[in-house]
Coordinates of C-alpha atoms in Angstrom, one line a residue:
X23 CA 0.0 0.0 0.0
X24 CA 1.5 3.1 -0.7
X25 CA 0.4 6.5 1.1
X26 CA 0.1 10.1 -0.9
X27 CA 0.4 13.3 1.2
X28 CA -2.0 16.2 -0.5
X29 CA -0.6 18.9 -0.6
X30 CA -2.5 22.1 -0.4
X31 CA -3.5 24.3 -3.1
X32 CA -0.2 26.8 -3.9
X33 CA -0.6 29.7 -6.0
X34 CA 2.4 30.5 -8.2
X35 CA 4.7 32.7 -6.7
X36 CA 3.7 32.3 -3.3
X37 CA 6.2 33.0 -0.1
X38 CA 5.1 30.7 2.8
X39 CA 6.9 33.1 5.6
X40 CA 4.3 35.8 3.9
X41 CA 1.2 33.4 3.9
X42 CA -1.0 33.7 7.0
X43 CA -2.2 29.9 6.6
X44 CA 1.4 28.8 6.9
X45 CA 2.7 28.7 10.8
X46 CA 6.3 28.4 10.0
X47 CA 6.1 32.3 10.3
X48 CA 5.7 31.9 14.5
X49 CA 7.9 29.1 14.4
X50 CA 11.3 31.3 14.1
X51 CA 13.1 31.6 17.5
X52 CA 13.6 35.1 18.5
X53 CA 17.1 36.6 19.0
X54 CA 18.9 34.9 21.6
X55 CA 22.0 32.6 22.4
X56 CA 22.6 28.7 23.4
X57 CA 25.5 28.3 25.5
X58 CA 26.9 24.6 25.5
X59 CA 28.2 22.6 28.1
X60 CA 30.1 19.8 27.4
X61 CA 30.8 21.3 23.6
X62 CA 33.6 18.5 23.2
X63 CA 31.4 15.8 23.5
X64 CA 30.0 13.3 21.0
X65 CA 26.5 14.6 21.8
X66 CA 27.4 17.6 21.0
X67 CA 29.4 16.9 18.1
X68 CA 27.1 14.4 15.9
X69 CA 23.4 15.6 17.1
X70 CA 23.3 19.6 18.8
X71 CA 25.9 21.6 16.6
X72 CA 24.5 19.9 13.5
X73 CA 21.1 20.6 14.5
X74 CA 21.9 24.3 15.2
X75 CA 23.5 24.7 11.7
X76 CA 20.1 22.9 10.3
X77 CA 17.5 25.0 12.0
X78 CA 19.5 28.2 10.6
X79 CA 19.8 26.8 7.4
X80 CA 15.8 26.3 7.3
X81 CA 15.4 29.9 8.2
X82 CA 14.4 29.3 11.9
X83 CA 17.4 31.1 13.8
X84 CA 17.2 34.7 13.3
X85 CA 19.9 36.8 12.3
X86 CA 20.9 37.9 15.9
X87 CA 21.5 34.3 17.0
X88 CA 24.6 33.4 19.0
X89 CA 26.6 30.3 19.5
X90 CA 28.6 30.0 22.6
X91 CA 30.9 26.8 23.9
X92 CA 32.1 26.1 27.5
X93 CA 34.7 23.7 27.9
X94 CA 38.0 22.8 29.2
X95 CA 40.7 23.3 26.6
X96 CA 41.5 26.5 25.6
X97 CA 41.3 27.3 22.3
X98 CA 40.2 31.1 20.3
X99 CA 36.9 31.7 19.0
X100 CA 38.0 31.2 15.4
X101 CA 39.2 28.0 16.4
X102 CA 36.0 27.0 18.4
X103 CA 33.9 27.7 14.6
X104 CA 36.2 26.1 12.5
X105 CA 35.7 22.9 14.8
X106 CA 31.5 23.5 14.7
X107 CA 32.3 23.9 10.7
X108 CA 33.8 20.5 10.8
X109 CA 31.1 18.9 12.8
X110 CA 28.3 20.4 10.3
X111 CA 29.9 19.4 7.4
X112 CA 30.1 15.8 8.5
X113 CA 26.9 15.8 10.5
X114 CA 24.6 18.1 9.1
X115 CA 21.4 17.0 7.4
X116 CA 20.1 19.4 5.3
X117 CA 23.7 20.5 2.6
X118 CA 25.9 23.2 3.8
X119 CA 25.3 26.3 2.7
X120 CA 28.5 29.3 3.1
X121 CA 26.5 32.3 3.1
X122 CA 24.6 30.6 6.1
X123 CA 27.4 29.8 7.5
X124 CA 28.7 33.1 7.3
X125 CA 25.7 34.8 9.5
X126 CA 25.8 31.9 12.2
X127 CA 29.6 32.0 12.6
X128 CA 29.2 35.6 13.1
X129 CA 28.4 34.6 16.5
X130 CA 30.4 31.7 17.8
X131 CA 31.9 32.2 20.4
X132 CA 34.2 30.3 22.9
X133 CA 34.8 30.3 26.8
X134 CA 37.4 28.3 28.2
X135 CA 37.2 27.1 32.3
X136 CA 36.5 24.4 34.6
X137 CA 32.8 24.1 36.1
X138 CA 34.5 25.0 39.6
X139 CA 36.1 28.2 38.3
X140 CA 34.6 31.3 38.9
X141 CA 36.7 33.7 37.3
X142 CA 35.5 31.7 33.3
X143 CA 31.6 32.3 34.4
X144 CA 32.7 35.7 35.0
X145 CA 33.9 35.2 31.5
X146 CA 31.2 33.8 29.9
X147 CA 29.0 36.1 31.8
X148 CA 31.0 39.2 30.0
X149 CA 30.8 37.2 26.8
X150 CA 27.1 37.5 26.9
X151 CA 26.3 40.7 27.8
X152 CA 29.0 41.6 25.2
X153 CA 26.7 39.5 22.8
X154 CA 23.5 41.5 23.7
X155 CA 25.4 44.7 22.5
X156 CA 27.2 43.3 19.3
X157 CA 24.5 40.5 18.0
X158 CA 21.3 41.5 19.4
X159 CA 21.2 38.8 21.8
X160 CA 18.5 40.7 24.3
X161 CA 19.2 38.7 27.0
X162 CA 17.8 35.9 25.9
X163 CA 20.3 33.0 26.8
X164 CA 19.4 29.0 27.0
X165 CA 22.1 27.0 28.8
X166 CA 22.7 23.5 27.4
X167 CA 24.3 20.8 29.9
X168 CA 25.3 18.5 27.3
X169 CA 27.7 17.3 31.3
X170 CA 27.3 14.6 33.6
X171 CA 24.2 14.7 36.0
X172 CA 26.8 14.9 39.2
X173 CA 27.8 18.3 37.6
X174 CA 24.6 19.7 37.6
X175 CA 24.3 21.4 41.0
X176 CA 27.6 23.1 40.2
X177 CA 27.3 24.9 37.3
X178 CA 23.3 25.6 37.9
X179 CA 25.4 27.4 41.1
X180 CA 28.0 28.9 39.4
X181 CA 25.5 30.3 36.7
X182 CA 23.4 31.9 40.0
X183 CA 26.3 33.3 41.5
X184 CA 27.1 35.1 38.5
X185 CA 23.9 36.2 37.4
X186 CA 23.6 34.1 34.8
X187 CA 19.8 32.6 35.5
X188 CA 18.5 35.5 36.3
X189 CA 16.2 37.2 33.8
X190 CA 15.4 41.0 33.7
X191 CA 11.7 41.9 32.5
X192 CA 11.6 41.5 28.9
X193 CA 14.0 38.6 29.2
X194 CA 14.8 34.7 29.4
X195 CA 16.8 32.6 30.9
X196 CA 16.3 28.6 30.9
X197 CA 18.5 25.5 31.5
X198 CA 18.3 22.0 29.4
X199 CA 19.1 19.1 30.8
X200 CA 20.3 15.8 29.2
X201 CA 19.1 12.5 31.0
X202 CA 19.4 10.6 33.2
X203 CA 18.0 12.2 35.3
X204 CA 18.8 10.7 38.1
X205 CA 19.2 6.9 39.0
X206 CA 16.1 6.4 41.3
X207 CA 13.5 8.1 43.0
X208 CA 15.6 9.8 45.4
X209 CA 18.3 11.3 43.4
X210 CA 15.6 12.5 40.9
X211 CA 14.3 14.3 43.7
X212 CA 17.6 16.0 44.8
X213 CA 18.2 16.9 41.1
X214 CA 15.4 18.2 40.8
X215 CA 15.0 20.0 43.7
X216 CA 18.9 21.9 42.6
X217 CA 18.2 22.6 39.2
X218 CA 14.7 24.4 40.1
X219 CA 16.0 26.1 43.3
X220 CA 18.0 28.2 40.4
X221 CA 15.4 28.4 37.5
X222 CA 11.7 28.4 37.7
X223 CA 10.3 25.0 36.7
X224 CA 8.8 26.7 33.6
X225 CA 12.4 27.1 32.6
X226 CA 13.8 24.1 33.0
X227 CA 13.8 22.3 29.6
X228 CA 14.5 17.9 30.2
X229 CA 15.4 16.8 27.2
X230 CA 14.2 13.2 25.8
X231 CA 15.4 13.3 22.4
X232 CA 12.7 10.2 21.8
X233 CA 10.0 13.2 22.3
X234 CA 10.9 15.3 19.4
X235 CA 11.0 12.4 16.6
X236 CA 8.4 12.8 14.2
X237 CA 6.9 9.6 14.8
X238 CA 6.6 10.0 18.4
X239 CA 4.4 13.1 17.9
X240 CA 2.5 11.1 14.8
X241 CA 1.1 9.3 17.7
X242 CA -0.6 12.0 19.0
X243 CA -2.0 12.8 15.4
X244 CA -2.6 8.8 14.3
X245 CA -4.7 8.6 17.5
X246 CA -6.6 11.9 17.8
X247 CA -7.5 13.2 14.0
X248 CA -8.5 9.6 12.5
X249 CA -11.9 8.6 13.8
X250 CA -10.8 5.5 12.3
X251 CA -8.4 4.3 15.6
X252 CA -9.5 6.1 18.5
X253 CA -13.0 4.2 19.0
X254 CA -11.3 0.7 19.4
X255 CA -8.4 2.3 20.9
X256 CA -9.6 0.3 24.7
X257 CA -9.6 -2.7 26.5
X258 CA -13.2 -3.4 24.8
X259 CA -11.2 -4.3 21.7
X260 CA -6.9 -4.2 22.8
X261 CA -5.7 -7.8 23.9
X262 CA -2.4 -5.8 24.9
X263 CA 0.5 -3.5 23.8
X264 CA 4.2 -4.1 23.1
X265 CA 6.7 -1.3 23.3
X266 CA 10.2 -2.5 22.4
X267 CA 13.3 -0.7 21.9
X268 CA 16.1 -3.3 20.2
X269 CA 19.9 -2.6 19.5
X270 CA 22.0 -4.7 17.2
X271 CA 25.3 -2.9 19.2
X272 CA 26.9 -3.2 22.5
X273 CA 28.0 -0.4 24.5
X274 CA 29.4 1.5 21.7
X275 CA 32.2 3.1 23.3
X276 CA 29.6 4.0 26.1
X277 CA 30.9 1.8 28.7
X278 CA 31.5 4.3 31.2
X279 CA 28.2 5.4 31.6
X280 CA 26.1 2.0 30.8
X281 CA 27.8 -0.4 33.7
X282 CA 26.1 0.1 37.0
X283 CA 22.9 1.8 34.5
X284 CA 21.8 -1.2 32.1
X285 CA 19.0 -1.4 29.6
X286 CA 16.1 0.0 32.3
X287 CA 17.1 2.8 33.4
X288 CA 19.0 3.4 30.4
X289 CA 15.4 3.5 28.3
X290 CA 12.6 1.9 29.8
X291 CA 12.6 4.5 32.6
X292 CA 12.9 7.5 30.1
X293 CA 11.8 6.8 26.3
X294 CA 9.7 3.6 26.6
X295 CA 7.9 5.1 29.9
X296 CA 7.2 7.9 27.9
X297 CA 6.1 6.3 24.4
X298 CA 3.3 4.0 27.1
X299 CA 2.1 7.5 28.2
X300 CA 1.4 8.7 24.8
X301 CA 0.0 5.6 23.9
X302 CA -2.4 5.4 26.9
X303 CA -3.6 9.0 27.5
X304 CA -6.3 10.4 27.2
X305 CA -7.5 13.2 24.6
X306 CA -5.8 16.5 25.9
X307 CA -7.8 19.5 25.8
X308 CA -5.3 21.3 24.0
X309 CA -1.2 21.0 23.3
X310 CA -0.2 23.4 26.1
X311 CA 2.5 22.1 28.1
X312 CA 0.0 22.1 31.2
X313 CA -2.9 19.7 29.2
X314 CA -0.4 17.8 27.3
X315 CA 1.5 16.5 30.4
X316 CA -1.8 16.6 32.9
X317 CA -3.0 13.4 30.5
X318 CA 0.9 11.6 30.3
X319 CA 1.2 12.0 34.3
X320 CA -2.9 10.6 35.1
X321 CA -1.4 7.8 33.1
X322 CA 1.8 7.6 34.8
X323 CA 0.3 7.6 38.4
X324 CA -2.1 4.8 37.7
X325 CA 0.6 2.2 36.2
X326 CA -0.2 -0.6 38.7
X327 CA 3.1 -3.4 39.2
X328 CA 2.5 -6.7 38.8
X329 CA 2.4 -8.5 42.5
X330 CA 5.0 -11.2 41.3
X331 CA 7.5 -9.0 40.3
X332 CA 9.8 -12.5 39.3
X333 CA 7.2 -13.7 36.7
X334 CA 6.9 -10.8 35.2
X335 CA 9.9 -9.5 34.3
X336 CA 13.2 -10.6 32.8
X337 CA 16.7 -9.0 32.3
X338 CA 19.5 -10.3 30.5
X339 CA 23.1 -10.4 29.6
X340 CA 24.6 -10.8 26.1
X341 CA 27.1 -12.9 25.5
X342 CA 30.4 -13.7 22.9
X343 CA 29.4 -15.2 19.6
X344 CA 28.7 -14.7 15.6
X345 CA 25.8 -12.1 14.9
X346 CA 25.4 -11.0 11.6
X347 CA 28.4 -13.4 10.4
X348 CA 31.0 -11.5 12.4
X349 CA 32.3 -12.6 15.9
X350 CA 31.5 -10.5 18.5
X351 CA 32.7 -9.7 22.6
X352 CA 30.7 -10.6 25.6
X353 CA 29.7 -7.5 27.2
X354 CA 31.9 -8.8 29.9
X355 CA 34.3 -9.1 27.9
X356 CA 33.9 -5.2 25.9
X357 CA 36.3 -2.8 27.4
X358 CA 36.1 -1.0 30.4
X359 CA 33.0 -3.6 31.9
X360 CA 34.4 -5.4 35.1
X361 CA 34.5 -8.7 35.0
X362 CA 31.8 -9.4 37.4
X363 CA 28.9 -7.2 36.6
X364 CA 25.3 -7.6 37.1
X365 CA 24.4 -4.7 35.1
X366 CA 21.5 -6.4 32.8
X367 CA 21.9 -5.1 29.0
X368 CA 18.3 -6.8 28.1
X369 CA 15.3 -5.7 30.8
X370 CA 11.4 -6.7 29.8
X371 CA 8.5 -5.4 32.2
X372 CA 5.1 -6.0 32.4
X373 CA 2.4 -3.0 33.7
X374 CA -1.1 -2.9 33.9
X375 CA -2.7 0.3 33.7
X376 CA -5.6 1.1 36.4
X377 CA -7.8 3.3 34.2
X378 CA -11.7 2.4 32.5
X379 CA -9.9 2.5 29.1
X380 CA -7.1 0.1 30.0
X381 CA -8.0 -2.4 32.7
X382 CA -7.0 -6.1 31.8
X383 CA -4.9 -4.8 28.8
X384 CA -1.0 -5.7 30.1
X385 CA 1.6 -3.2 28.3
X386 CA 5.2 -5.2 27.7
X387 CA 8.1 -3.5 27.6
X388 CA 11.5 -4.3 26.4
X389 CA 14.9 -3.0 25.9
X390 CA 18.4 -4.1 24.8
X391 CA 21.3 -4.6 22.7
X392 CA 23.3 -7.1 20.5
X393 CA 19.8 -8.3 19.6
X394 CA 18.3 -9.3 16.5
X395 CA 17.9 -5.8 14.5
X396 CA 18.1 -1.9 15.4
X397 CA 13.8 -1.3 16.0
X398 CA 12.0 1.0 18.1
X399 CA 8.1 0.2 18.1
X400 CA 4.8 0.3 19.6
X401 CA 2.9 -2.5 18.5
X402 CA -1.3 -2.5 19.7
X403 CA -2.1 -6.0 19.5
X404 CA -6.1 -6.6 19.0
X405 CA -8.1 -9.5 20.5
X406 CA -9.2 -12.2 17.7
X407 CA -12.1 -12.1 16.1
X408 CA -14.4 -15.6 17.0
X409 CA -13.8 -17.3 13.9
X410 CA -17.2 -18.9 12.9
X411 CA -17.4 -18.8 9.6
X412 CA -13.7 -19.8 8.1
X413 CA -13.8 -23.0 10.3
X414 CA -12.0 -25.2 7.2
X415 CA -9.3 -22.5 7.1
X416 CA -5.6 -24.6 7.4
X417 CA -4.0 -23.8 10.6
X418 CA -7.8 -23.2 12.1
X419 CA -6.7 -20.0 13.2
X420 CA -6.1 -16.0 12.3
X421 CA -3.6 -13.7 13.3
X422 CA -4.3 -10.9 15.4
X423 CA -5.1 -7.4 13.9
X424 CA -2.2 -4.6 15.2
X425 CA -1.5 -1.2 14.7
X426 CA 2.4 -1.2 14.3
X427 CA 4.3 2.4 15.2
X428 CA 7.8 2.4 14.0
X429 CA 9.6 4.8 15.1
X430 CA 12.6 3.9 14.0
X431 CA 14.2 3.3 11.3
X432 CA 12.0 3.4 8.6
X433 CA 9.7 5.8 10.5
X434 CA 6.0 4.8 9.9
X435 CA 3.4 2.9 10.7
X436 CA 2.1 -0.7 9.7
X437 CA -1.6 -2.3 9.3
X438 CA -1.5 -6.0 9.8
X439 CA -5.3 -7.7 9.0
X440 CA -6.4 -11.1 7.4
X441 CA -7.0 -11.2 3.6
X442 CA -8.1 -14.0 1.6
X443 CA -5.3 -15.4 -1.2
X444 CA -6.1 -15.0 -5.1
X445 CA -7.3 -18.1 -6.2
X446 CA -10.2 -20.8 -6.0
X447 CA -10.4 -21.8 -2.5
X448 CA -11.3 -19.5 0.1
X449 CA -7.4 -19.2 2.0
X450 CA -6.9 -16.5 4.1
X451 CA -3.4 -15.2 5.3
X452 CA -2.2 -12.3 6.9
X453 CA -1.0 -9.2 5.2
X454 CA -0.1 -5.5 6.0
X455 CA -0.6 -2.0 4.8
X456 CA 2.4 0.3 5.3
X457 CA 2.6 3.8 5.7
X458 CA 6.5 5.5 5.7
X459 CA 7.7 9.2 6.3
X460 CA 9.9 8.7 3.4
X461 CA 7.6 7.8 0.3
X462 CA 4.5 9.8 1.9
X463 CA 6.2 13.3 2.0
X464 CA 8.7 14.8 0.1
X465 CA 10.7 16.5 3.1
X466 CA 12.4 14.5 5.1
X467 CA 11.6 14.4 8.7
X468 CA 13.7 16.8 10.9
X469 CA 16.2 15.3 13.6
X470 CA 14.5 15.0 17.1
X471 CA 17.5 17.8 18.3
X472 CA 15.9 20.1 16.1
X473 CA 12.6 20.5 17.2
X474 CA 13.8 20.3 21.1
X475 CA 16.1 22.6 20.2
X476 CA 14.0 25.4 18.6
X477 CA 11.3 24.6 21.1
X478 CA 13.8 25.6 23.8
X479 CA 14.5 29.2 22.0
X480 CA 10.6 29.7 21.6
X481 CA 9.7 28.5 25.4
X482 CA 7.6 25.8 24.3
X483 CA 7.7 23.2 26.4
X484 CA 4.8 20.5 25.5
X485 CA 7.6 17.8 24.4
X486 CA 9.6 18.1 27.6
X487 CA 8.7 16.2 30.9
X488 CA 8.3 18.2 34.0
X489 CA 9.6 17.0 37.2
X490 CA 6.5 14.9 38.0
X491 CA 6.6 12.9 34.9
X492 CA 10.3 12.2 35.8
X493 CA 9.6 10.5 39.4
X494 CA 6.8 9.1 38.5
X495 CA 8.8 6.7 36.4
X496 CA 11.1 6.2 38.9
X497 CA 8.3 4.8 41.3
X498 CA 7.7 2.7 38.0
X499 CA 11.1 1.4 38.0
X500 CA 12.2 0.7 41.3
X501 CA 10.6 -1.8 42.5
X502 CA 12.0 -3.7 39.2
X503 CA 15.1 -2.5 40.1
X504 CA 15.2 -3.4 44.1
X505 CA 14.0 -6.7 43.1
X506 CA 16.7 -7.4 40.7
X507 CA 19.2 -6.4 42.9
X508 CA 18.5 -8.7 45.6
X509 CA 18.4 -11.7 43.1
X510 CA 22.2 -14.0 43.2
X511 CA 23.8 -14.0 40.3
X512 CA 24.1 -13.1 36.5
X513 CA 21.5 -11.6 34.7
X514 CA 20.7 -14.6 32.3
X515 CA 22.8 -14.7 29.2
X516 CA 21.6 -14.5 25.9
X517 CA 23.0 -15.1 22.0
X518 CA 24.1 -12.0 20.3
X519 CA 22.1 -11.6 17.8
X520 CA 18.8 -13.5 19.4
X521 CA 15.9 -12.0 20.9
X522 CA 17.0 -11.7 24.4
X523 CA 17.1 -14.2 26.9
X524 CA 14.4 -17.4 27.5
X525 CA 13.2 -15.7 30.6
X526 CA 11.7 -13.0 28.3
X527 CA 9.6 -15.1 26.3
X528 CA 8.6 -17.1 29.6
X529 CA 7.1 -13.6 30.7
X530 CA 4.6 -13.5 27.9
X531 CA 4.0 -17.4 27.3
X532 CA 2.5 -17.4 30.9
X533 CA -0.2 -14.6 29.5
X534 CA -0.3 -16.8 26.6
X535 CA 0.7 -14.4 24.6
X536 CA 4.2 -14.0 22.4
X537 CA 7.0 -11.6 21.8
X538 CA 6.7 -10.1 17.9
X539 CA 9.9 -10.9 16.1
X540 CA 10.3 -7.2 14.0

């Protein structure tokens, strides 16, 4: 099945920026600055200068935008944009452009210091007022912690101290924060508690990048402007939900920060959490930042744990072995993992959530790596239909209808329903529709850093969670986590390459129900 986007009617000649129907117009970010933390980094190198350089090459940074790096190698400002030119050029997704790089070089900048030294946030604080004169900056300055979450208190300090978060009237000031954020209930709390005793909570930005990929928001759309989903979207016609999150890699080089983390609070906690929420809410009223997260959190606080916490969940381990014809390391065995870890790199959960739509509908969700293939998904499984009247079918059975999400890759979504075979007998077999971002529109989908980004510059915060959402998934999560703690042992190996380990598939056979294979 293929899928045409209509476009609207265009008269010739027409400037969209001019056009009163298009809302790109109120989509530009005023004049302002993004100061980044941690501008070394990978993060910052392959996803957030990138993304800057896109959004100014779509015409959504004005002219008066500024660029500023904090880190701790010295280096001059020229230096500093010839290294963000390099990570463009290599990163970037829409093509480089020099007369837009020209206007957003004209305002990199480059502060060099230590987060426990003063005197370089006097610096940077000098840098930006010197910004407001020279660029047009306003006062208007987002600070991005692309730093580790035991940093956090310090810089939010040093940026108080220097009077760096606070805003004069006409101005902003806001902070965005990278997960994790935190590692359980109680360090969630203390984080959030620092970070808010030095911005107002409708200034701090939490960024899950999961929140601003096109397909994620598509939910919102797929579920809300088709009449066609939303009536059987219940437990009247849902057997139950699958949410998974696979990787075909290990650590990646990520070592540092994975061991002692694993696959649930890694991305159950955080993305998969959040992707349940949006599946599950109900209708907001509007998409203000106050409605949109009012419905995620009602669904959040009535996630009831299963009583047998053992039966219904699993975590794993992968081990050494051929996957995809290559040899691969044990992830005890990948640098920088000691010997002796529990840290689990496969977790599965089940949740039941306590609402009229939802009751007796179970939501599994899975996470991990060196699995079979790289696929992010939210897969609403329907009950079968009685089948009275194909009783001579072969294999006496059907499938079960399900509205496949992909979020990634191949963003889109997939239709899976019984259709008979050509031919004389009366065979039916399961077959899909397919709908994909890239053969339905003819602009390709922007990168999740983009939107989060720009939303940041404009204040809008519907895509962000608040403080609330955030421990609320932590009282999801660690009662999994206590549990798993306390049990002796590995966590259960698994085949690279496989779907995880057998306790996984245990979980669902004792609902009677199986895992999809993507």
């Amino acid at each position: 099945m293929s899928v045409t986007y209509l476009e609207p009617s265009v008269r010739p000649g027409r400037n969209p920026l001019r056009d009163s129907r298009d809302r790109r117009l109120a989509r530009v970010a005023g004049p302002s600055s993004l100061v980044l933390f941690g501008v070394t980094g990978d993060l910052a190198r392959k996803k957030l200068l990138p993304a800057v350089y896109d959004l100014a090459n779509r015409g959504f940074l004005p002219p008066s935008f500024a660029l500023v790096g904090f880190a701790r190698q010295d280096r001059a400002d020229e230096d500093f944009a010839a290294e963000v030119k390099e990570a463009v050029q290599a990163y970037s997704r829409t093509p480089f452009d020099e007369a837009v790089w020209e206007q957003l070089a004209g305002g990199i900048r480059f502060v060099q210091g230590d987060f426990d030294d003063g005197a370089a946030f006097a610096r940077l604080a000098g840098t930006l007022a010197a910004l407001d004169e020279e660029r047009g900056t306003r006062g208007n300055h987002a600070f991005y912690l692309s730093i580790p979450p035991k940093s956090f208190e310090l810089v939010c300090r040093q940026l108080s101290s220097h009077g760096l978060a606070q805003a004069a009237d006409g101005q902003w000031r806001r902070v965005v924060i990278e997960k994790p954020f935190g590692h359980d209930l109680e360090s969630a709390r203390q984080l959030n508690g620092i970070v808010e005793s030095v911005f107002p909570p409708d200034s701090v930005f939490r960024i899950d990048h999961y929140l601003g990929k096109e397909t994620v928001q598509n939910i919102l759309a797929l579920r809300f402007v088709n009449q066609l989903f939303e009536p059987i979207w219940n437990a009247n016609h849902v057997d139950h939900v699958q949410i998974t999150m696979a990787e075909d890699i290990g650590t990646g080089g990520r070592a540092g920060y994975y061991d002692g983390v694993g696959a649930a609070r890694d991305v159950i906690q955080n993305h998969l959490l959040q992707l349940l929420a949006l599946t599950a809410m109900e209708e907001p009223i509007s998409f203000n930042a106050d409605d949109l997260r009012a419905e995620k959190e009602k669904v959040l606080a009535a996630v009831k744990l299963p009583e047998d916490l053992s039966a219904h969940s699993a975590r794993g381990q992968f081990t050494g072995g051929s996957q995809g014809g290559e040899l691969v390391q044990g992830y005890l065995e990948e640098d920088g993992i000691p010997a002796d870890s529990k840290t689990e790199t496969y977790a599965a959960i089940r949740l039941d959530i306590n609402t009229r739509r939802w009751a007796g509908v179970p939501f599994y969700l899975r996470a991990g790596k060196r699995l079979g293939r790289r696929v992010t998904e939210i897969a609403v499984v329907f009950k079968k239909a009685p089948n009275l009247l194909f009783t001579d079918h072969a294999g006496g059975d059907f499938g079960q209808n399900a509205v496949v999400i992909r979020v990634q890759p191949d963003e889109g979504a997939t239709i899976r329903f019984s259709s008979k075979v050509p031919g004389t007998q009366m065979e039916v077999r399961d077959v899909t529709m397919d709908f994909g971002y890239g053969h339905a529109f003819t602009e390709s989908s922007p990168e999740a850093y983009e939107r989060l980004i720009l939303d940041v510059l404009l204040g809008e915060p519907p895509l962000f969670p608040r403080h609330q959402e955030v421990e609320l998934s932590w009282q999801i999560l660690d009662p999994f986590e206590r549990h798993w703690a306390s049990l002796p042992g590995q966590p259960e190996p698994y085949a690279p390459g496989s779907w995880g380990p057998a306790s996984a598939d245990e979980l669902l056979e004792r609902d009677g129900r199986s895992w999809r294979r993507p």
